[in-house]
Amino acid sequence: MSWVPAHSGWLAGALMLWLVLWAASVMLARREGRGVRLVVPVLFGLSLLVLWEGIVRAWAVAPVILPAPSVIAAKIAASGPVLWQDFAQTILKGAVPGFLIGAGAAFAVAILIDRSPFLQRGLLPVGNFVAALPIVGLAPILVMWFGFDWQSKAAVVVVMVFFPMLVNIVAGLQASERMQRDLMATWGASYLQTLLRLRLPAAMPFVFNGLKIASTLALIGAIVAEFFGSPIYGMGFRISTEVGRLGLDMVWAEIAVAALAGSVFYGLIALIERGVTFWHPSQRK
Amino acid sequence: MKDTISQNQPVIEAKGLNLVFQTADGPVQALKDVNLTVAKGDFVSFIGPSGCGKTTFLRAIAALEHPTSGTLTVNGMSPDEARRKRAYGYVFQAAGLYPWRTIRGNIKLPLEIMGFSKADQEERVQRVLELVELKGFGKKFPWQLSGGMQQRASIARALAFDADILLMDEPFGALDEIVRDRLNEEVLKLWARTGKTIGFVTHSIPEAVYLSTKIVVMSPRPGRITDVIDSPLPKERPLDIRDSREFIEIAHRVREGLRAGHHED
Amino acid sequence: MKDTISQNQPVIEAKGLNLVFQTADGPVQALKDVNLTVAKGDFVSFIGPSGCGKTTFLRAIAALEHPTSGTLTVNGMSPDEARRKRAYGYVFQAAGLYPWRTIRGNIKLPLEIMGFSKADQEERVQRVLELVELKGFGKKFPWQLSGGMQQRASIARALAFDADILLMDEPFGALDEIVRDRLNEEVLKLWARTGKTIGFVTHSIPEAVYLSTKIVVMSPRPGRITDVIDSPLPKERPLDIRDSREFIEIAHRVREGLRAGHHED
Amino acid sequence: MNRALPVLTVLLGILAIWYAAAVWMNATWVFDQAERAGTTVTWAEAIPQTMAQERPLLPPPHQVGAELWKGLFGQAVTSKRSLVYHGYVTFKGTMMGFGLGIVAGVLLAMAIVRFRVMDMGLMPWAIISQTIPIVALAPMIITLSSQLGLTARDVPKAIIAAYLSFFPVLVSMVKGLRSPDQMQLDLLKTYGAGEMATFLKLRLPASMPYFFASLKVAVAASLVGTIVGELPTGAIEGLGARMLIGSQFGEPLIMWAALFAAAILAGLLIVVVGVVERLAARRMGVRA
Amino acid sequence: EDVKLQLKWVTQSQFAGYYVAQAKGFYEEEGLNVTILPGGPDIAPTQVIAGGGADVMVDWMPAALAAREKGLPLVNIAQPFASSGMMLTCLKETGITSPADFADKTLGVWFFGNEFPFLSWMSQLGLKTDGSPGGVTVLKQGFNVDPLLQKQAACISTMTYNEYWQVIDAGIAPEDLVTFKYEDQGVATLEDGLYVLEDRLADPAFQETMVKFVRASMKGWKYAEANPDEAAMIVLENDQTGAQTETHQKRMMGEIAKLTAGSNGALDVAAAERTVASLLSGGSDPVITKAPEGAWTSVITDKALAE
Ligand SMILES: Nc1ncnc2c1ncn2[C@@H]1O[C@H](COP(=O)(O)OP(=O)(O)OP(=O)(O)O)[C@@H](O)[C@H]1O
Ligand SMILES: Nc1ncnc2c1ncn2[C@@H]1O[C@H](COP(=O)(O)OP(=O)(O)OP(=O)(O)O)[C@@H](O)[C@H]1O
Ligand SMILES: Cc1ncc(C[n+]2csc(CCO)c2C)c(N)n1
Ligand SMILES: [Mg+2]
Ligand SMILES: [Mg+2]
């Protein structure tokens, strides 16, 4: 590969367009408002795509190495049903149920050990430690245990999600201020009353923090697990197979879907968070 | 007849109270040999430098801390029993409102916990909101109100379930002097109207003198009572009373008491 | 001769000053038609309810805000120029020491930024530490000191580069009354020793009366000056002066001024 | 002592569950084999057999322990059969990625705090970047880096590790660089300080506690990235490669031992970073 | 001269010839400095060579031809493997006795470019692979034989030299297994061949290097065939993970020798054309759509073998 571009026209054009988009972002960023918050990142992303397209075309990069965004876009448009099938398998059947089960189980365990400081003191360091482990290493084992279909993917996601969630929920349950707990005590509130009316609401910012971390983990877990065995559809399956077939445009199409799904997933959690923890200083307008 | 008896029966009675905290650096004697009798309808202020045990004593009364030795009775029973009988309304320095509940929701909270009926809850919320002049603010969230209003809401919350004893730990410490003046006047009115027994912690000498029928001066390391002053001021107290000779004399005595017990830190 | 002239030349002069903030809810007039002349060596207190523009005015003097209209001169020049000439030492309500620097490091900070020589820096740090009686605490970190000591360190920091004008925005608001009394005495001594011009914001009437040669009473919505009181108290002021007739009279006038300008919020 | 007891209890509990699960899961195979051989076994006979299989579905703890011991101490640390050696390879990758991630995170955070466009344009993409499954990019990272003349095997691994570890650093640093309050900023203004002085004397030192707090998360993420990077990218050496080979050649014990070696490495890294954090905190004058 | 060789999979006896040629100094004798790059599950040799990361690669012909259709002009310059080692291994207890019994069963298959022979076989059998009734259910098999042991699949793909023995090692007796070799079913495709990019071959200097490389590699292969145990030990020394075992590799070498036997490196054009035909006959979804032109050349082997 030479450093001198083969088609410098494309490069010049792309650079120009990039500059224009960039300048537009800079100007817009000075303004205030909701629309700006949305438009600027979109422009920013667009400017990167333009640069990418320009570089690929200018140096005539082989499509088996890095396809141009336009090629990827065409592939996405042409492969709707396949992409949907993969999405359904990996995200809807693997990641989402795993996420829900993992988070739910963490919640249940957190409540169960809530009354035992002893168990908490034991489980928290262990949980913190496990949360830092490369759990993905368990993927081949879980595929062996739970079979090829989505169950094993969900299992990987459950394991990956469980500990970060547990740690966050337990921390959240301890997050209420002493003054707030004392108030409950002066009213003679029971454990359950205190839990429902004080500690759970106070824990929500932590819970959502955990959910956000878990949402990206869930996606990675579900996709990686497919590398160790899967039916012949699914995002991880498609990615690994198409790399072997040099179908790089399809690989990028799946990556785009994954990024989109991940962002929507994350955005959804952030939205619910806004609704539930509207009172938290970080959420107030 | 009954009224007179209960008038004379002490509401709070501490005898030889000691309270020691076990900390990593060794024991801390937060209260040492504290003796105090508070009668029904008293307005008792606790004043003293930081760390002298004011908060600890108030918490012990509300059964939030347990004395190491000595006896402490509230309405003739143990603080724990009194708590179960809903004897306390407690107001902390910061308003301590739950940010996820509206003002109305915050005031309702103790009522829900104590199992008041829905109708009764509504009625009481209305009443105390009026009492603290926050009518119309029930649907706001705490952070949408100024500091003074928040503090009034937290007082309303403590009043809603009609506890005998109102304990306030530096309720106005975070407010500016003018707002504080007004709230002081309102607390006095409230006290006059309801006849509650009030325990009040403050750092401000004028505030203590202006409000109280009894001023308890405390001193730290170990936390103990150095002076108890029964105020000769009348029950009716306009703000101007603070420029009167009597007021200034009591204030002087309190200041002297404080200075004597105050070590350089 | 020269001394007399500079004595009479105003250090701070505001004429018809207006300052409007543009906020999401529309414009807020923080200062309206403010006129004030401060002479060299004056100790000016600003007092008034929350939101009356005390902080804004002090910030405008230090060129941290810019007036919408009117003129404001400091030593005969614009606040921006004066800032470049290092005319200001500013002390905020909280000590605002940087926790990652020792006391000595904190005091050095402005000196480093202003490019004083290493030797000069050392010498000045020593001098101001002595001035605020914190000798020997230079190597401590802020959190190892009590609140009062922290506040003294922050004053030392503002003194280190010998600014003409010392601006203090509620410097003792967070401290308890006893500590506050002591620091008030010390500020007075410092003022007497250095002859600096001091602008001082407070919420406390006794504090304002005790410290100032000139008390500026302000009132909110829009922020304006409602009264300027030149104090007849002598320069030498023991703490007891607060029980004197003159003191109580000025305090009364300030309180009346405040009450008049204070609206219910 | 009274901190160790609960942890020990929990660990003992986990061990007990593990043994029970091992018996239950491995028994299937014992009964299957018996059936193929046309004999029958009782549970009493089966249980010892579940404890010593060559290819157990779930190896019991002592088997993993023995294999781990063999891998760690059974040979010279320079041997390719030594888990210490492979642990070191993974450690090197982790550190490279960690360093790269820190640099990238800090630089991006500086740009985001300084330039409003960066804040509005870049921050959402930083979040989106973390929702992309990095493993999908691994093959392309390998070919692209070889295209650019970076043929060293460490490079793609480090890039993957850095990709995962830059994010926590970025988020914390943005928070940290923005942590000085208006008062602290104004104070510097009254001194007539410029942007550079404000950055060096205020923003940077103020961000340090946030920075160090993010390191624990970042180092863990970097380790995950390295192992993920070792799984597919050539399976040459490192703990990830051993896991893969263990899986490929039906040697579950090798896989489990590598998994636990990775856990030990993670533990060590976190402890070390924790100590660094505490030392730094002390230097920065933070209360103990 | 420097030569970089990209393998298709991890270091194992499957590639013994190259490791032997290196260890025994055959490359050195030709004046070559050869770097052997092991592969792995995420490494597509085709992609590596396209990106300039290697000069020559080992791959299966179906994958190379598919890449050629995608616009990556790969050319086979030598074919050390004469026959195919791929087969389907089934559990007898599932009742499978012939390919006719595959219908409605679950079969494990390798993907990542290794799936093409299987797909063309199934289409020749007329079995659908999309999971519809009457067809077969296909699983993407991972890196090991667990799906058979866990009975998640009725049959799995195995190589005669590797996975089959893992099934045996796992305790399943050969009598309990039924195997279908692609070779026997007439659907064999050419496995491990050497491929380079067409445009580079135009350069005479590169041609010369490849001649030397193929000559030395074949010398290595023949040595390995003759000394299987020694060859296996050389492979073991080159395994950097240290996780491979001697028994595995020695046995693998023994089986590999059977596949390289009879090849002097020159491509059997008839076999290549059979491969193409088999791939073209993929029914509705053929692996390649038209017969490739210039996908192999004998220039290199002609010169290398002419002593
Ligand atoms: N939970 C606790 N554990 C250990 N020591 C405590 C605890 N609570 C209070 N103390 C110590 O007991 C002493 C009295 O504290 P207390 O809070 O009652 O003082 P205070 O008079 O309310 O002070 P302030 O004016 O600062 O609120 C202090 O030395 C304090 O450090
Ligand atoms: N940066 C700003 N943007 C918009 N409005 C502001 C800003 N700063 C102050 N204000 C408004 O200007 C008015 C005066 O504020 P300022 O802080 O000067 O009052 P203050 O007298 O110092 O009050 P306090 O006693 O509470 O400190 C207030 O209404 C305030 O809300
Ligand atoms: C994803 C994946 N692809 C292939 C194999 C099996 N495999 C190991 S060696 C070899 C022959 C080609 O070199 C094959 C097919 C696997 N286990 N996993
Ligand atoms: Mg207290
Ligand atoms: Mg102010």
PDB file of C-alpha atoms and ligand atoms in Angstrom, chain B residues 54-55 169-170 201, ligand 4:
ATOM      1  CA  LYS B  54     -26.272  18.215  71.377  1.00  0.00           C
ATOM      2  CA  THR B  55     -27.212  15.973  68.488  1.00  0.00           C
ATOM      3  CA  ASP B 169     -31.677  19.667  65.372  1.00  0.00           C
ATOM      4  CA  GLU B 170     -30.427  23.009  64.030  1.00  0.00           C
ATOM      5  CA  VAL B 201     -30.587  22.551  68.965  1.00  0.00           C
TER       6      VAL B 201
HETATM    7 MG    MG F   4     -25.137  18.225  65.730  1.00  0.00          MG
END
